[in-house]
mmCIF file of C-alpha atoms and ligand atoms in Angstrom:
data_model
loop_
_atom_site.group_PDB
_atom_site.id
_atom_site.type_symbol
_atom_site.label_atom_id
_atom_site.label_comp_id
_atom_site.label_asym_id
_atom_site.label_seq_id
_atom_site.Cartn_x
_atom_site.Cartn_y
_atom_site.Cartn_z
ATOM 1 C CA UNK A 1 0.000 0.000 0.000
ATOM 2 C CA UNK A 2 1.230 3.487 -0.719
ATOM 3 C CA UNK A 3 1.142 6.380 1.729
ATOM 4 C CA UNK A 4 -1.787 8.787 1.744
ATOM 5 C CA UNK A 5 -1.626 10.823 4.958
ATOM 6 C CA UNK A 6 1.330 12.839 3.690
ATOM 7 C CA UNK A 7 2.372 16.069 5.416
ATOM 8 C CA UNK A 8 0.119 18.838 4.122
ATOM 9 C CA UNK A 9 -2.402 16.309 2.742
ATOM 10 C CA UNK A 10 -4.535 15.095 5.638
ATOM 11 C CA UNK A 11 -6.512 11.897 5.182
ATOM 12 C CA UNK A 12 -10.230 12.765 5.434
ATOM 13 C CA UNK A 13 -12.160 10.297 7.608
ATOM 14 C CA UNK A 14 -15.824 10.250 8.557
ATOM 15 C CA UNK A 15 -16.443 9.147 12.142
ATOM 16 C CA UNK A 16 -18.764 6.147 12.490
ATOM 17 C CA UNK A 17 -19.629 6.796 16.112
ATOM 18 C CA UNK A 18 -22.869 8.451 17.152
ATOM 19 C CA UNK A 19 -21.552 8.649 20.758
ATOM 20 C CA UNK A 20 -20.539 12.267 21.424
ATOM 21 C CA UNK A 21 -18.158 11.311 24.241
ATOM 22 C CA UNK A 22 -16.263 8.920 22.004
ATOM 23 C CA UNK A 23 -16.267 11.362 19.089
ATOM 24 C CA UNK A 24 -14.765 14.053 21.333
ATOM 25 C CA UNK A 25 -11.974 11.700 22.435
ATOM 26 C CA UNK A 26 -11.275 10.585 18.859
ATOM 27 C CA UNK A 27 -10.985 14.247 17.807
ATOM 28 C CA UNK A 28 -8.640 15.093 20.693
ATOM 29 C CA UNK A 29 -6.376 12.073 20.203
ATOM 30 C CA UNK A 30 -6.237 11.964 16.404
ATOM 31 C CA UNK A 31 -6.029 15.766 16.301
ATOM 32 C CA UNK A 32 -2.876 15.581 18.423
ATOM 33 C CA UNK A 33 -1.467 12.702 16.330
ATOM 34 C CA UNK A 34 -1.952 14.711 13.096
ATOM 35 C CA UNK A 35 -2.338 13.637 9.479
ATOM 36 C CA UNK A 36 -6.115 13.220 9.624
ATOM 37 C CA UNK A 37 -9.155 15.501 9.163
ATOM 38 C CA UNK A 38 -12.314 14.192 10.819
ATOM 39 C CA UNK A 39 -15.891 14.652 9.622
ATOM 40 C CA UNK A 40 -18.864 14.058 11.946
ATOM 41 C CA UNK A 41 -21.177 11.126 11.331
ATOM 42 C CA UNK A 42 -24.002 12.339 9.051
ATOM 43 C CA UNK A 43 -27.282 12.375 10.972
ATOM 44 C CA UNK A 44 -29.189 10.620 8.163
ATOM 45 C CA UNK A 45 -27.155 7.388 8.285
ATOM 46 C CA UNK A 46 -29.257 4.768 10.130
ATOM 47 C CA UNK A 47 -27.951 3.229 13.374
ATOM 48 C CA UNK A 48 -25.703 0.226 12.860
ATOM 49 C CA UNK A 49 -26.673 -2.855 14.864
ATOM 50 C CA UNK A 50 -23.667 -4.212 16.735
ATOM 51 C CA UNK A 51 -24.352 -7.893 16.117
ATOM 52 C CA UNK A 52 -20.726 -9.071 16.040
ATOM 53 C CA UNK A 53 -19.306 -11.131 18.880
ATOM 54 C CA UNK A 54 -15.895 -9.465 18.858
ATOM 55 C CA UNK A 55 -14.758 -5.855 19.078
ATOM 56 C CA UNK A 56 -13.100 -6.235 15.683
ATOM 57 C CA UNK A 57 -16.318 -7.492 14.065
ATOM 58 C CA UNK A 58 -18.362 -4.631 15.523
ATOM 59 C CA UNK A 59 -15.787 -2.010 14.550
ATOM 60 C CA UNK A 60 -15.907 -3.432 11.009
ATOM 61 C CA UNK A 61 -19.742 -3.367 10.867
ATOM 62 C CA UNK A 62 -19.731 0.333 11.796
ATOM 63 C CA UNK A 63 -16.810 1.324 9.545
ATOM 64 C CA UNK A 64 -18.226 -0.569 6.542
ATOM 65 C CA UNK A 65 -21.684 1.003 6.979
ATOM 66 C CA UNK A 66 -20.325 4.548 7.167
ATOM 67 C CA UNK A 67 -17.841 4.229 4.323
ATOM 68 C CA UNK A 68 -20.556 2.655 2.121
ATOM 69 C CA UNK A 69 -23.116 5.343 3.014
ATOM 70 C CA UNK A 70 -20.758 8.286 2.464
ATOM 71 C CA UNK A 71 -18.219 7.078 -0.112
ATOM 72 C CA UNK A 72 -15.541 8.408 2.261
ATOM 73 C CA UNK A 73 -13.058 6.392 4.336
ATOM 74 C CA UNK A 74 -14.596 5.849 7.809
ATOM 75 C CA UNK A 75 -13.072 5.367 11.244
ATOM 76 C CA UNK A 76 -14.904 3.240 13.821
ATOM 77 C CA UNK A 77 -14.138 2.340 17.436
ATOM 78 C CA UNK A 78 -15.513 -0.575 19.443
ATOM 79 C CA UNK A 79 -14.662 -0.856 23.117
ATOM 80 C CA UNK A 80 -15.217 -3.316 25.936
ATOM 81 C CA UNK A 81 -14.448 -3.462 29.653
ATOM 82 C CA UNK A 82 -13.282 -6.983 30.551
ATOM 83 C CA UNK A 83 -13.561 -7.902 34.236
ATOM 84 C CA UNK A 84 -11.748 -11.079 35.284
ATOM 85 C CA UNK A 85 -14.102 -11.936 38.177
ATOM 86 C CA UNK A 86 -17.022 -11.800 35.709
ATOM 87 C CA UNK A 87 -15.401 -14.065 33.124
ATOM 88 C CA UNK A 88 -14.541 -11.117 30.853
ATOM 89 C CA UNK A 89 -18.004 -9.443 31.035
ATOM 90 C CA UNK A 90 -19.309 -6.953 30.125
ATOM 91 C CA UNK A 91 -16.800 -7.125 27.221
ATOM 92 C CA UNK A 92 -18.365 -6.717 23.815
ATOM 93 C CA UNK A 93 -21.714 -6.009 25.536
ATOM 94 C CA UNK A 94 -20.392 -3.042 27.546
ATOM 95 C CA UNK A 95 -22.779 -0.448 26.078
ATOM 96 C CA UNK A 96 -25.916 -2.504 26.794
ATOM 97 C CA UNK A 97 -24.783 -4.398 29.914
ATOM 98 C CA UNK A 98 -27.824 -3.277 31.931
ATOM 99 C CA UNK A 99 -30.149 -3.730 28.922
ATOM 100 C CA UNK A 100 -31.018 -1.924 25.692
ATOM 101 C CA UNK A 101 -31.073 1.825 26.255
ATOM 102 C CA UNK A 102 -29.085 1.547 29.498
ATOM 103 C CA UNK A 103 -27.425 4.750 30.730
ATOM 104 C CA UNK A 104 -23.776 4.911 31.798
ATOM 105 C CA UNK A 105 -25.001 5.032 35.425
ATOM 106 C CA UNK A 106 -27.191 1.922 34.921
ATOM 107 C CA UNK A 107 -24.221 -0.002 33.515
ATOM 108 C CA UNK A 108 -21.895 1.061 36.342
ATOM 109 C CA UNK A 109 -24.535 0.127 38.943
ATOM 110 C CA UNK A 110 -24.968 -3.310 37.378
ATOM 111 C CA UNK A 111 -21.200 -3.839 37.232
ATOM 112 C CA UNK A 112 -20.768 -3.013 40.934
ATOM 113 C CA UNK A 113 -23.745 -5.203 41.877
ATOM 114 C CA UNK A 114 -22.416 -8.162 39.855
ATOM 115 C CA UNK A 115 -19.001 -7.825 41.479
ATOM 116 C CA UNK A 116 -20.576 -7.657 44.951
ATOM 117 C CA UNK A 117 -22.467 -10.868 44.126
ATOM 118 C CA UNK A 118 -19.532 -12.672 42.511
ATOM 119 C CA UNK A 119 -17.766 -15.615 44.195
ATOM 120 C CA UNK A 120 -14.503 -13.619 44.076
ATOM 121 C CA UNK A 121 -15.955 -10.581 45.900
ATOM 122 C CA UNK A 122 -13.407 -8.845 48.107
ATOM 123 C CA UNK A 123 -10.696 -9.920 45.621
ATOM 124 C CA UNK A 124 -8.554 -7.670 43.441
ATOM 125 C CA UNK A 125 -11.278 -6.808 40.822
ATOM 126 C CA UNK A 126 -8.802 -6.962 37.896
ATOM 127 C CA UNK A 127 -10.066 -5.494 34.618
ATOM 128 C CA UNK A 128 -8.966 -3.953 31.345
ATOM 129 C CA UNK A 129 -10.410 -1.732 28.659
ATOM 130 C CA UNK A 130 -9.851 -2.977 25.148
ATOM 131 C CA UNK A 131 -10.553 -0.923 22.004
ATOM 132 C CA UNK A 132 -10.358 -1.806 18.337
ATOM 133 C CA UNK A 133 -10.171 1.167 15.974
ATOM 134 C CA UNK A 134 -10.580 0.559 12.273
ATOM 135 C CA UNK A 135 -10.383 2.623 9.119
ATOM 136 C CA UNK A 136 -12.310 1.191 6.207
ATOM 137 C CA UNK A 137 -11.834 2.570 2.693
ATOM 138 C CA UNK A 138 -14.710 2.519 0.175
ATOM 139 C CA UNK A 139 -12.780 -0.019 -1.937
ATOM 140 C CA UNK A 140 -12.813 -2.506 0.960
ATOM 141 C CA UNK A 141 -9.289 -2.089 2.226
ATOM 142 C CA UNK A 142 -8.932 -1.611 5.966
ATOM 143 C CA UNK A 143 -6.376 -0.746 8.637
ATOM 144 C CA UNK A 144 -7.028 -1.551 12.294
ATOM 145 C CA UNK A 145 -5.250 -1.492 15.633
ATOM 146 C CA UNK A 146 -6.057 -2.550 19.211
ATOM 147 C CA UNK A 147 -5.329 -0.674 22.441
ATOM 148 C CA UNK A 148 -5.469 -2.047 25.998
ATOM 149 C CA UNK A 149 -5.147 -0.538 29.465
ATOM 150 C CA UNK A 150 -5.096 -2.683 32.624
ATOM 151 C CA UNK A 151 -6.465 -1.691 36.002
ATOM 152 C CA UNK A 152 -8.987 -2.462 38.727
ATOM 153 C CA UNK A 153 -12.652 -1.717 39.317
ATOM 154 C CA UNK A 154 -13.155 0.702 42.254
ATOM 155 C CA UNK A 155 -15.669 -0.055 45.026
ATOM 156 C CA UNK A 156 -17.591 3.169 44.366
ATOM 157 C CA UNK A 157 -17.673 5.711 41.496
ATOM 158 C CA UNK A 158 -15.320 8.703 41.775
ATOM 159 C CA UNK A 159 -14.793 11.728 39.504
ATOM 160 C CA UNK A 160 -16.749 13.837 37.064
ATOM 161 C CA UNK A 161 -14.645 13.546 33.871
ATOM 162 C CA UNK A 162 -14.667 10.994 31.078
ATOM 163 C CA UNK A 163 -17.728 8.828 30.422
ATOM 164 C CA UNK A 164 -19.078 5.290 30.641
ATOM 165 C CA UNK A 165 -17.230 3.173 33.186
ATOM 166 C CA UNK A 166 -14.516 5.810 33.797
ATOM 167 C CA UNK A 167 -15.694 6.632 37.373
ATOM 168 C CA UNK A 168 -14.972 3.047 38.480
ATOM 169 C CA UNK A 169 -11.799 2.278 36.504
ATOM 170 C CA UNK A 170 -8.444 2.773 38.254
ATOM 171 C CA UNK A 171 -5.567 2.321 35.757
ATOM 172 C CA UNK A 172 -2.458 0.497 36.998
ATOM 173 C CA UNK A 173 -0.241 3.170 35.452
ATOM 174 C CA UNK A 174 -1.817 5.994 37.441
ATOM 175 C CA UNK A 175 -1.695 7.228 41.024
ATOM 176 C CA UNK A 176 -4.911 5.663 42.305
ATOM 177 C CA UNK A 177 -7.308 8.118 40.651
ATOM 178 C CA UNK A 178 -10.076 6.758 38.444
ATOM 179 C CA UNK A 179 -10.165 7.654 34.741
ATOM 180 C CA UNK A 180 -12.973 10.108 35.609
ATOM 181 C CA UNK A 181 -10.629 11.918 38.034
ATOM 182 C CA UNK A 182 -7.894 12.399 35.392
ATOM 183 C CA UNK A 183 -7.639 15.352 33.033
ATOM 184 C CA UNK A 184 -8.489 14.309 29.445
ATOM 185 C CA UNK A 185 -4.844 14.429 28.311
ATOM 186 C CA UNK A 186 -3.809 12.296 31.316
ATOM 187 C CA UNK A 187 -6.431 9.698 30.375
ATOM 188 C CA UNK A 188 -5.515 9.719 26.673
ATOM 189 C CA UNK A 189 -1.791 9.249 27.438
ATOM 190 C CA UNK A 190 -2.449 5.769 28.873
ATOM 191 C CA UNK A 191 -5.945 4.821 27.730
ATOM 192 C CA UNK A 192 -7.026 1.975 25.446
ATOM 193 C CA UNK A 193 -8.396 4.539 22.944
ATOM 194 C CA UNK A 194 -5.279 6.722 23.076
ATOM 195 C CA UNK A 195 -3.058 3.722 22.421
ATOM 196 C CA UNK A 196 -5.215 2.295 19.643
ATOM 197 C CA UNK A 197 -5.632 5.637 17.843
ATOM 198 C CA UNK A 198 -1.971 6.622 18.045
ATOM 199 C CA UNK A 199 -1.018 3.208 16.634
ATOM 200 C CA UNK A 200 -3.661 3.643 13.916
ATOM 201 C CA UNK A 201 -2.351 7.103 12.987
ATOM 202 C CA UNK A 202 1.160 5.680 12.740
ATOM 203 C CA UNK A 203 -0.056 2.770 10.573
ATOM 204 C CA UNK A 204 -1.950 5.157 8.287
ATOM 205 C CA UNK A 205 1.163 7.269 7.863
ATOM 206 C CA UNK A 206 3.136 4.175 6.883
ATOM 207 C CA UNK A 207 0.742 1.996 4.975
ATOM 208 C CA UNK A 208 -2.594 3.620 4.169
ATOM 209 C CA UNK A 209 -3.848 2.872 0.676
ATOM 210 C CA UNK A 210 -4.028 5.747 -1.762
ATOM 211 C CA UNK A 211 -7.531 7.071 -2.389
HETATM 212 P P1 IMP B 301 -19.266 0.673 22.085
HETATM 213 O O1 IMP B 301 -17.827 0.676 21.761
HETATM 214 O O2 IMP B 301 -20.024 1.766 21.386
HETATM 215 O O3 IMP B 301 -19.887 -0.666 21.962
HETATM 216 O O4 IMP B 301 -19.387 1.139 23.598
HETATM 217 C C1 IMP B 301 -18.935 0.428 24.665
HETATM 218 C C2 IMP B 301 -19.365 1.046 25.969
HETATM 219 O O5 IMP B 301 -18.204 0.994 26.770
HETATM 220 C C3 IMP B 301 -19.785 2.520 25.948
HETATM 221 O O6 IMP B 301 -21.157 2.690 25.889
HETATM 222 C C4 IMP B 301 -19.307 3.003 27.296
HETATM 223 O O7 IMP B 301 -20.241 2.708 28.294
HETATM 224 C C5 IMP B 301 -18.094 2.150 27.518
HETATM 225 N N1 IMP B 301 -16.877 2.833 27.129
HETATM 226 C C6 IMP B 301 -16.325 2.958 25.889
HETATM 227 N N2 IMP B 301 -15.204 3.652 25.944
HETATM 228 C C7 IMP B 301 -15.026 3.986 27.245
HETATM 229 C C8 IMP B 301 -14.029 4.731 27.925
HETATM 230 O O8 IMP B 301 -13.062 5.250 27.356
HETATM 231 N N3 IMP B 301 -14.198 4.838 29.255
HETATM 232 C C9 IMP B 301 -15.251 4.283 29.921
HETATM 233 N N4 IMP B 301 -16.200 3.611 29.325
HETATM 234 C C10 IMP B 301 -16.093 3.459 27.990
#
């Protein structure tokens, strides 16, 4: 594959996510990495059902749908929180853990309740966020990368920043604060999404197909 995100010629990508929190993070992280110009997801593209059973499959479903609908290369992100004491749940079902239409608070409440009820309760509550980010080109070529951050699930939510499970995730590489207690740039420096997107930007610089 030949390079496309050359200096002075940003690669234009449409974002597949309809989640404003994720879109904001993607803008901040890819904006800092450079080489890419991001377009918002057009409002008239129908929701994409996340029927895959892996993060990679769901990222592909979203990226394919948006690149097909717009004729523009699309970037999609699929993320899961994997908790060891829950056999890797909520994992690929993280957004609807407490049911269809669940709020972030509903999902966090269910996670804490499941951990309290688990045979390993009182244990170390090991967990990790995993993200797959994928760029899909209208001709079917794709570039994807994974990012992981390890940590523990806190006993109670703390902090106002971030989104989703951030108030209960304490990264190993931090100082005991939850992701929601970190400034955005502190979170992005070590987060699953920061790692995946920086690796993606690097891969696009090296190997993106010409458009
Ligand atoms: P999906 O990738 O759209 O399937 O979303 C997965 C779910 O995981 C989201 O609805 C959030 O609840 C959660 N999530 C995704 N990214 C993060 C993050 O960076 N921090 C905390 N929770 C997240």
